[in-house]
XYZ file of N, CA and C in Angstrom:
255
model
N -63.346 10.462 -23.991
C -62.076 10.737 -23.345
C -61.850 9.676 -22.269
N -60.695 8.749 -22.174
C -60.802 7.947 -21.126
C -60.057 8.374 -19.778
N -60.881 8.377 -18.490
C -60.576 8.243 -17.332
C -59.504 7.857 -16.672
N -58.990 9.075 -16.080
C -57.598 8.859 -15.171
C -58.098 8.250 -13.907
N -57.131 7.618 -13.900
C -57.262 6.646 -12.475
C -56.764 7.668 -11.247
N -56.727 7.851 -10.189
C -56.231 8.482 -9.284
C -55.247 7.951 -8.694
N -54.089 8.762 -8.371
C -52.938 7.880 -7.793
C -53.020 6.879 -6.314
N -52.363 5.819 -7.133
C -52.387 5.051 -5.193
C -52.374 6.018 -4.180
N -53.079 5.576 -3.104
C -52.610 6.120 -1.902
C -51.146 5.006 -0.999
N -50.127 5.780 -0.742
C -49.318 5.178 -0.487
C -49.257 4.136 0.346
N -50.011 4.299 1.386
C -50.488 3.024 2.148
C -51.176 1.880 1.869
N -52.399 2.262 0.811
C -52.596 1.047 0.317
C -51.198 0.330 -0.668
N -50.766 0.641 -0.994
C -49.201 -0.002 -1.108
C -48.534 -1.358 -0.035
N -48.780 -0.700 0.661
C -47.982 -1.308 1.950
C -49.124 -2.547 2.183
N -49.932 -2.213 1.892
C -51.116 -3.773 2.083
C -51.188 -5.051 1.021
N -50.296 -4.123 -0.134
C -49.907 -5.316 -0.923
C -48.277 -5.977 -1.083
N -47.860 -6.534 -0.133
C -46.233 -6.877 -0.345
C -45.630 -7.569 -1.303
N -46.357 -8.287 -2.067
C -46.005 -8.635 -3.414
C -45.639 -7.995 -4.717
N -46.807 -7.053 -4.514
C -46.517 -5.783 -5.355
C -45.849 -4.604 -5.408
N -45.475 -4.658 -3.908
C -44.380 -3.402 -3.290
C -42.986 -4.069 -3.766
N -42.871 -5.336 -3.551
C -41.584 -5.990 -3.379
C -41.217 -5.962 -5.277
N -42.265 -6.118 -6.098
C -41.736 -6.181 -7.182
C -41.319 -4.999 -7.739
N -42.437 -3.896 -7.196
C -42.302 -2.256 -7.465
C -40.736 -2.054 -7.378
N -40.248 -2.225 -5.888
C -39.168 -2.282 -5.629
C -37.351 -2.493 -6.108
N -37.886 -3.867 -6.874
C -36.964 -4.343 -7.317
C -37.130 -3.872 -8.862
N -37.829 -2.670 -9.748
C -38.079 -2.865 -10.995
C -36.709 -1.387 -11.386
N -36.424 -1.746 -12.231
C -35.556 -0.915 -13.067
C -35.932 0.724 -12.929
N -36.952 1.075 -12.856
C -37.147 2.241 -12.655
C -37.132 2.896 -11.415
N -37.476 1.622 -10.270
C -36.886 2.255 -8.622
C -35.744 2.055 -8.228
N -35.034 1.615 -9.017
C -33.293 1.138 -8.938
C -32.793 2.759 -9.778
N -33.344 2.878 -10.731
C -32.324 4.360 -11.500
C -32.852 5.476 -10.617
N -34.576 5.654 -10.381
C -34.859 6.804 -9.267
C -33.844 6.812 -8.009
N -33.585 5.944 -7.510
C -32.594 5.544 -6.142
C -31.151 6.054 -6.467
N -30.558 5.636 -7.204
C -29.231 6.251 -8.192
C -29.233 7.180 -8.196
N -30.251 7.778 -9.043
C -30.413 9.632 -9.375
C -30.356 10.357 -7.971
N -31.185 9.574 -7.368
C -31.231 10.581 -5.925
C -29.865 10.713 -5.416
N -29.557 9.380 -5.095
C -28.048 9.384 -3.818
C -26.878 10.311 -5.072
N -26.766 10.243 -6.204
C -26.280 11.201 -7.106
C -26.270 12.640 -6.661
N -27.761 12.879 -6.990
C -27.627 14.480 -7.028
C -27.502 14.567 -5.365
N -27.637 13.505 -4.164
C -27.682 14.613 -2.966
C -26.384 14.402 -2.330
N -25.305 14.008 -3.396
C -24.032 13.842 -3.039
C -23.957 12.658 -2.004
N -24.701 11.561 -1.988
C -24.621 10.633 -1.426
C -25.241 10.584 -0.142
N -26.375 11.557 0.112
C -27.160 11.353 1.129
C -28.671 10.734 1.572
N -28.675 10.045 0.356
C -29.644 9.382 0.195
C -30.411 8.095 1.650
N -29.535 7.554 1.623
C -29.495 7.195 3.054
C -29.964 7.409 4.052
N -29.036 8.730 4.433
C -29.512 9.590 5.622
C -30.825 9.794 5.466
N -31.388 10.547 4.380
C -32.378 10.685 4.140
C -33.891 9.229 4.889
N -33.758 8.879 3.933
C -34.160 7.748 3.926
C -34.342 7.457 5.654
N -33.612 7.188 6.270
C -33.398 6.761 8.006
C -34.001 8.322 8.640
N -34.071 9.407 8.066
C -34.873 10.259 8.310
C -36.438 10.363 8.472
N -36.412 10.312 7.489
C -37.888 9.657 7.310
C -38.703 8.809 7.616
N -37.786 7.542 8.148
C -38.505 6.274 8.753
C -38.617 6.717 10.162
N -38.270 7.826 10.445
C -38.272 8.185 11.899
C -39.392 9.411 11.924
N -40.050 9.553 11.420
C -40.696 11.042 11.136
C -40.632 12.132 10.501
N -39.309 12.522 9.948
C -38.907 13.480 9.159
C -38.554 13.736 7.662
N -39.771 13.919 6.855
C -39.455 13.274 5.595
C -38.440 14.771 4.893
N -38.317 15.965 5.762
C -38.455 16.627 5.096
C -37.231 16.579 3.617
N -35.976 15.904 4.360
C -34.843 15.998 3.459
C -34.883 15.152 1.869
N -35.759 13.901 2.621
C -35.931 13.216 1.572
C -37.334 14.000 0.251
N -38.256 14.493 0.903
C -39.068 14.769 0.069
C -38.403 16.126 -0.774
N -37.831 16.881 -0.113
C -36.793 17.604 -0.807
C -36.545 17.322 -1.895
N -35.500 16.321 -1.558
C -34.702 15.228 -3.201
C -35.498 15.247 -4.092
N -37.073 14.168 -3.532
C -37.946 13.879 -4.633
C -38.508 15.202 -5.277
N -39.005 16.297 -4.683
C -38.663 17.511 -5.610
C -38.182 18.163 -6.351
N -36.503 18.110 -5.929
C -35.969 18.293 -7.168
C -35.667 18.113 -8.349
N -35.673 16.341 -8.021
C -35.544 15.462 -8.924
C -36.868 15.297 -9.787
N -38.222 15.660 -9.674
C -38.894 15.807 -10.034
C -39.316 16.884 -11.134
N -38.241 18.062 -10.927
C -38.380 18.617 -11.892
C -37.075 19.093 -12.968
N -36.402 17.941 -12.947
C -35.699 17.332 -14.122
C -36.501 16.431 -15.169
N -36.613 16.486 -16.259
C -37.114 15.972 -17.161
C -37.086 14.021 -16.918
N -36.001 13.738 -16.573
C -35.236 12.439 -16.656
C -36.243 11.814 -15.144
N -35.929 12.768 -14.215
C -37.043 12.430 -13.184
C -37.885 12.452 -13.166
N -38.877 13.323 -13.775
C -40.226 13.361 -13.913
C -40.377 12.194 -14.666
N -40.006 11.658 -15.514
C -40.293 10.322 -16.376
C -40.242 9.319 -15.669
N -39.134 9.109 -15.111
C -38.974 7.704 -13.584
C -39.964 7.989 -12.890
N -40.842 8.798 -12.204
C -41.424 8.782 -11.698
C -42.636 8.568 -12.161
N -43.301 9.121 -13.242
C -44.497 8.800 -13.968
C -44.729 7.508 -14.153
N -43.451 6.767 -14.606
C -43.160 5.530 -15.154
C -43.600 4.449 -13.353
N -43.423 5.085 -12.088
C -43.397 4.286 -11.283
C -44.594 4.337 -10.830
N -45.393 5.861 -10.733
C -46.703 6.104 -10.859
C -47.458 5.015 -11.874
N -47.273 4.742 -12.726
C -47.762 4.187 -13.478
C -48.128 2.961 -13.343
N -46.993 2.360 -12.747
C -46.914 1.090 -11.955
C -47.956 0.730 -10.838
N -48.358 1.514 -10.074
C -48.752 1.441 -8.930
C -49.887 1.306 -9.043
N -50.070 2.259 -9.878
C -51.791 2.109 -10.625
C -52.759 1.256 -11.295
N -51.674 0.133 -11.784
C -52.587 -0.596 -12.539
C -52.754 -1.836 -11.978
């Protein structure tokens, strides 16, 4: 049976900027970003400036919900996926 890798820890992220920056710019964090400011009626943003301040709660919200839409859970696996290898 082959071995799951364990997910990045998000910070080690941030120690690689090459790889964040491409993460970033890839098709699947461009439609996750869409989907979000979509379903939160365009508060994505706010969110976002929330969070960089301490308060993730609105944003992690989103990623919850959106997480358990089929369409989201896939963008996200798909970005998980990314991170990992």
């Amino acid at each position: 049976m082959p071995e799951q890798k364990q997910p990045m820890d998000p910070r080690e992220v941030l120690k690689h900027p090459e790889q964040l920056r491409s993460l970033m710019n890839s098709p699947e964090v461009r439609q996750l970003a869409q989907l979000l400011n979509n379903r939160s009626g365009g508060h994505l943003q706010s969110a976002a400036e929330h969070a960089k301040q301490g308060d993730s709660a609105a944003l992690q919200g989103m990623l919850d919900a959106l997480s358990a839409t089929q369409e989201g859970a896939k963008l996200i696996a798909q970005i998980q996926s990314k991170l990992n290898h």
